[in-house]
Short mmCIF file of C-alpha atoms in Angstrom, two decimals:
data_model
loop_
_atom_site.label_atom_id
_atom_site.label_comp_id
_atom_site.label_asym_id
_atom_site.label_seq_id
_atom_site.Cartn_x
_atom_site.Cartn_y
_atom_site.Cartn_z
CA ASN A 1 -35.69 75.16 6.96
CA ALA A 2 -34.99 71.98 4.80
CA GLY A 3 -31.09 74.19 3.51
CA VAL A 4 -30.75 72.79 0.38
CA THR A 5 -32.39 69.76 -0.69
CA GLN A 6 -31.38 67.51 -3.66
CA THR A 7 -32.52 64.10 -5.39
CA PRO A 8 -31.74 61.68 -5.90
CA LYS A 9 -28.74 60.99 -3.49
CA PHE A 10 -27.80 57.34 -6.16
CA GLN A 11 -28.26 56.94 -9.68
CA VAL A 12 -27.05 55.04 -12.33
CA LEU A 13 -27.38 55.71 -15.91
CA LYS A 14 -26.23 54.46 -19.51
CA THR A 15 -24.29 56.81 -21.14
CA GLY A 16 -26.15 58.20 -23.51
CA GLN A 17 -28.75 58.76 -21.63
CA SER A 18 -29.97 62.08 -20.21
CA MET A 19 -31.80 63.14 -17.03
CA THR A 20 -32.27 66.13 -14.25
CA LEU A 21 -30.76 65.95 -11.04
CA GLN A 22 -32.44 68.19 -8.87
CA CYS A 23 -32.30 70.90 -6.10
CA ALA A 24 -33.82 73.22 -4.15
CA GLN A 25 -33.78 75.43 -1.34
CA ASP A 26 -36.19 77.56 1.14
CA MET A 27 -33.39 80.39 2.54
CA ASN A 28 -34.85 82.45 -0.50
CA HIS A 29 -31.33 82.90 -1.65
CA GLU A 30 -30.96 85.11 -5.16
CA TYR A 31 -27.43 82.57 -5.95
CA MET A 32 -27.34 78.98 -6.75
CA SER A 33 -24.41 77.38 -8.08
CA TRP A 34 -23.93 73.07 -9.05
CA TYR A 35 -20.47 71.77 -7.81
CA ARG A 36 -18.88 68.63 -8.99
CA GLN A 37 -16.31 66.32 -7.19
CA ASP A 38 -13.79 64.40 -8.15
CA PRO A 39 -11.01 62.72 -6.20
CA GLY A 40 -7.99 64.93 -6.27
CA MET A 41 -9.59 67.74 -7.58
CA GLY A 42 -11.59 69.77 -4.85
CA LEU A 43 -15.19 70.99 -5.88
CA ARG A 44 -15.46 72.05 -9.33
CA LEU A 45 -18.26 75.18 -10.57
CA ILE A 46 -20.71 74.31 -13.08
CA HIS A 47 -23.24 76.66 -13.81
CA TYR A 48 -24.52 79.25 -11.18
CA SER A 49 -26.97 81.37 -11.31
CA VAL A 50 -27.60 84.97 -10.00
CA GLY A 51 -31.68 84.77 -9.63
CA ALA A 52 -34.35 83.00 -11.42
CA GLY A 53 -33.85 83.39 -15.83
CA ILE A 54 -30.36 84.31 -14.86
CA THR A 55 -27.79 81.46 -15.59
CA ASP A 56 -24.29 81.42 -16.45
CA GLN A 57 -21.45 79.06 -17.23
CA GLY A 58 -19.23 77.49 -14.50
CA GLU A 59 -15.03 76.51 -14.71
CA VAL A 60 -16.94 72.55 -16.37
CA PRO A 61 -20.36 73.81 -18.39
CA ASN A 62 -19.89 71.19 -20.66
CA GLY A 63 -22.79 68.27 -21.12
CA TYR A 64 -25.10 70.62 -18.89
CA ASN A 65 -27.52 72.66 -18.47
CA VAL A 66 -29.69 74.60 -16.50
CA SER A 67 -32.14 77.08 -15.88
CA ARG A 68 -34.43 78.86 -13.15
CA SER A 69 -37.92 79.39 -13.45
CA THR A 70 -37.72 80.25 -9.12
CA THR A 71 -35.99 81.25 -6.47
CA GLU A 72 -35.93 77.64 -5.07
CA ASP A 73 -34.73 75.67 -7.93
CA PHE A 74 -32.07 75.23 -9.56
CA PRO A 75 -32.33 71.84 -12.25
CA LEU A 76 -29.20 70.47 -13.45
CA ARG A 77 -29.43 68.45 -16.91
CA LEU A 78 -27.59 65.40 -18.20
CA LEU A 79 -28.68 66.07 -21.83
CA SER A 80 -25.89 62.40 -22.75
CA ALA A 81 -23.83 61.47 -19.97
CA ALA A 82 -21.04 60.03 -20.85
CA PRO A 83 -18.32 58.08 -18.73
CA SER A 84 -16.00 60.83 -17.46
CA GLN A 85 -19.67 63.00 -15.50
CA THR A 86 -19.40 60.36 -12.98
CA SER A 87 -19.14 61.86 -9.98
CA VAL A 88 -20.52 63.27 -6.85
CA TYR A 89 -22.52 66.61 -7.52
CA PHE A 90 -23.92 69.46 -5.48
CA CYS A 91 -26.11 72.17 -5.70
CA ALA A 92 -25.28 75.20 -3.36
CA SER A 93 -26.59 78.55 -2.27
CA ARG A 94 -25.71 81.56 -0.56
CA ILE A 95 -27.59 85.44 -0.35
CA GLU A 96 -26.58 86.83 -3.73
CA ARG A 97 -23.32 86.70 -6.03
CA GLY A 98 -21.31 89.68 -4.80
CA ALA A 99 -21.44 88.26 -1.35
CA SER A 100 -19.30 85.26 -1.75
CA TYR A 101 -17.21 86.18 1.76
CA ASN A 102 -21.23 84.68 3.09
CA GLU A 103 -21.32 80.97 3.82
CA GLN A 104 -22.30 78.81 0.77
CA PHE A 105 -25.02 76.68 2.02
CA PHE A 106 -24.71 72.55 0.74
CA GLY A 107 -26.40 70.28 -0.07
CA PRO A 108 -26.08 66.69 0.63
CA GLY A 109 -25.12 65.64 -3.14
CA THR A 110 -26.10 63.07 -5.65
CA ARG A 111 -23.69 60.42 -6.52
CA LEU A 112 -23.99 59.70 -9.88
CA THR A 113 -22.44 56.48 -11.93
CA VAL A 114 -22.51 56.00 -15.68
CA LEU A 115 -22.40 52.95 -17.01
CA ALA B 1 -6.31 85.33 -10.07
CA GLN B 2 -6.68 83.56 -6.86
CA SER B 3 -5.45 80.21 -5.82
CA VAL B 4 -5.31 77.84 -2.95
CA THR B 5 -2.46 75.75 -2.15
CA GLN B 6 -3.65 72.84 0.78
CA LEU B 7 -0.33 71.70 1.15
CA ASP B 8 -0.97 67.60 2.62
CA SER B 9 -3.72 65.43 0.74
CA HIS B 10 -3.86 63.37 3.72
CA VAL B 11 -3.42 63.38 7.83
CA SER B 12 -2.84 61.12 10.21
CA VAL B 13 -2.84 61.83 14.04
CA SER B 14 -3.73 60.03 17.29
CA GLU B 15 -7.00 61.19 19.49
CA GLY B 16 -6.55 63.29 22.06
CA THR B 17 -3.24 65.26 19.93
CA PRO B 18 -2.93 68.36 18.12
CA VAL B 19 -3.79 68.57 14.57
CA LEU B 20 -2.39 71.21 12.62
CA LEU B 21 -4.03 71.40 8.39
CA ARG B 22 -2.29 73.65 6.22
CA CYS B 23 -3.96 76.34 3.46
CA ASN B 24 -1.30 79.10 1.48
CA TYR B 25 -3.28 81.30 -0.86
CA SER B 26 -2.67 83.65 -3.29
CA SER B 27 -4.68 86.76 -4.32
CA SER B 28 -4.27 90.36 -5.06
CA TYR B 29 -5.92 91.39 -2.29
CA SER B 30 -7.18 90.69 0.85
CA PRO B 31 -9.88 87.90 0.16
CA SER B 32 -11.83 86.22 2.54
CA LEU B 33 -11.47 82.17 3.76
CA PHE B 34 -13.33 79.64 4.54
CA TRP B 35 -12.37 76.30 6.00
CA TYR B 36 -15.39 73.61 5.25
CA VAL B 37 -15.80 70.20 6.58
CA GLN B 38 -17.39 66.72 4.54
CA HIS B 39 -18.04 64.62 6.21
CA PRO B 40 -18.31 61.02 4.06
CA ASN B 41 -21.53 61.18 2.02
CA LYS B 42 -22.34 64.46 3.25
CA GLY B 43 -22.41 67.88 2.38
CA LEU B 44 -19.97 70.81 2.92
CA GLN B 45 -20.56 72.20 6.31
CA LEU B 46 -18.90 75.81 7.38
CA LEU B 47 -15.77 75.14 10.12
CA LEU B 48 -15.80 78.72 10.30
CA LYS B 49 -14.78 82.20 7.94
CA TYR B 50 -12.10 84.82 8.04
CA THR B 51 -13.52 88.13 7.31
CA SER B 52 -10.72 90.59 7.54
CA ALA B 53 -11.59 90.92 11.02
CA ALA B 54 -9.68 89.02 13.64
CA THR B 55 -7.12 87.42 12.95
CA LEU B 56 -7.66 84.09 14.94
CA VAL B 57 -11.48 82.87 14.30
CA LYS B 58 -12.93 80.42 16.62
CA GLY B 59 -15.49 77.53 14.30
CA ILE B 60 -17.48 75.11 15.22
CA ASN B 61 -16.29 71.34 17.07
CA GLY B 62 -13.50 73.31 18.76
CA PHE B 63 -11.57 74.21 15.16
CA GLU B 64 -10.02 78.05 14.66
CA ALA B 65 -7.46 79.48 12.25
CA GLU B 66 -4.93 82.01 12.18
CA PHE B 67 -5.29 84.17 9.51
CA LYS B 68 -1.24 85.23 8.10
CA LYS B 69 -0.91 87.94 5.44
CA SER B 70 2.51 87.78 5.83
CA GLU B 71 2.59 84.32 5.41
CA THR B 72 -0.11 84.26 3.35
CA SER B 73 -1.91 81.20 5.30
CA PHE B 74 -4.63 80.41 7.20
CA HIS B 75 -3.93 76.67 9.11
CA LEU B 76 -5.91 75.04 10.75
CA THR B 77 -5.78 73.77 14.69
CA LYS B 78 -7.27 72.06 16.96
CA PRO B 79 -5.57 71.65 20.28
CA SER B 80 -7.19 67.54 20.83
CA ALA B 81 -8.34 65.08 17.86
CA HIS B 82 -11.58 63.25 18.69
CA MET B 83 -12.32 60.10 16.04
CA SER B 84 -15.96 62.96 15.12
CA ASP B 85 -12.71 64.65 13.16
CA ALA B 86 -12.30 62.22 10.70
CA ALA B 87 -13.52 63.85 7.59
CA GLU B 88 -12.17 65.90 4.47
CA TYR B 89 -11.44 69.48 5.24
CA PHE B 90 -11.52 72.26 1.58
CA CYS B 91 -9.79 75.79 2.56
CA VAL B 92 -11.94 78.05 0.22
CA VAL B 93 -10.67 81.58 -0.94
CA SER B 94 -13.41 84.08 -2.12
CA ARG B 95 -13.22 87.27 -3.79
CA PRO B 96 -16.37 88.50 -5.48
CA GLU B 97 -14.07 89.08 -8.29
CA GLU B 98 -12.80 86.96 -9.45
CA GLY B 99 -14.04 84.34 -11.57
CA ALA B 100 -18.16 83.42 -11.94
CA ASP B 101 -18.94 82.23 -8.58
CA GLY B 102 -15.89 84.76 -6.82
CA LEU B 103 -14.88 81.01 -4.84
CA THR B 104 -11.72 79.05 -5.22
CA PHE B 105 -11.53 75.57 -3.47
CA GLY B 106 -8.88 73.90 -2.41
CA LYS B 107 -7.87 69.93 -3.34
CA GLY B 108 -9.08 68.84 0.12
CA THR B 109 -7.28 66.95 2.67
CA HIS B 110 -8.30 63.64 4.55
CA LEU B 111 -8.03 63.28 7.92
CA ILE B 112 -7.97 60.60 9.59
CA ILE B 113 -8.03 59.69 13.11
CA GLN B 114 -6.00 57.29 14.75
CA PRO B 115 -8.06 55.24 18.15
#
């Protein structure tokens, strides 16, 4: 199993540009989520999905969109990038939402810089 | 509501000496608790978890943590630090009914190992 994969690893955008961060998992996990990591802030939840076709907002959703057309993929879209979105983004998955006592698997991250 | 406090943002120890990373939590009910490790430019990896079984939990790479309900603590320890332990460590509390994904992350402790 590849686990959770993310592309790209690094990205530089200009203010106002849009882009999609890709995330895929091959563990047949129902639950997937996106976090951003900023220095001294820990991880903050952006959006999550409890299964194909179902998404919901987390703690910091503004400026981001998600969709879940398949169990495997959960892309994160930045609609109009802003410098405040400079961060490291992690995608994660686990068996199901209600099973948060189970291990959550994380991707390697995407380091995004917005100029 | 639940919260997690990692009491030290940075901890520095010499190689071969004990490691102690402190975590206090607050939760209305008995939570599940995790420690994750993040090596530089990597995703998060599960070190160990507590899910209401034995209060002393052993994890990977010689780490262990003790759940103390009376002190609402879940400190991470290792008897002898190794250079490869240098990383960021996150304490995470889990309650499926709390919040969007049931997980609350601490802000992290940066562990520095001196040669």
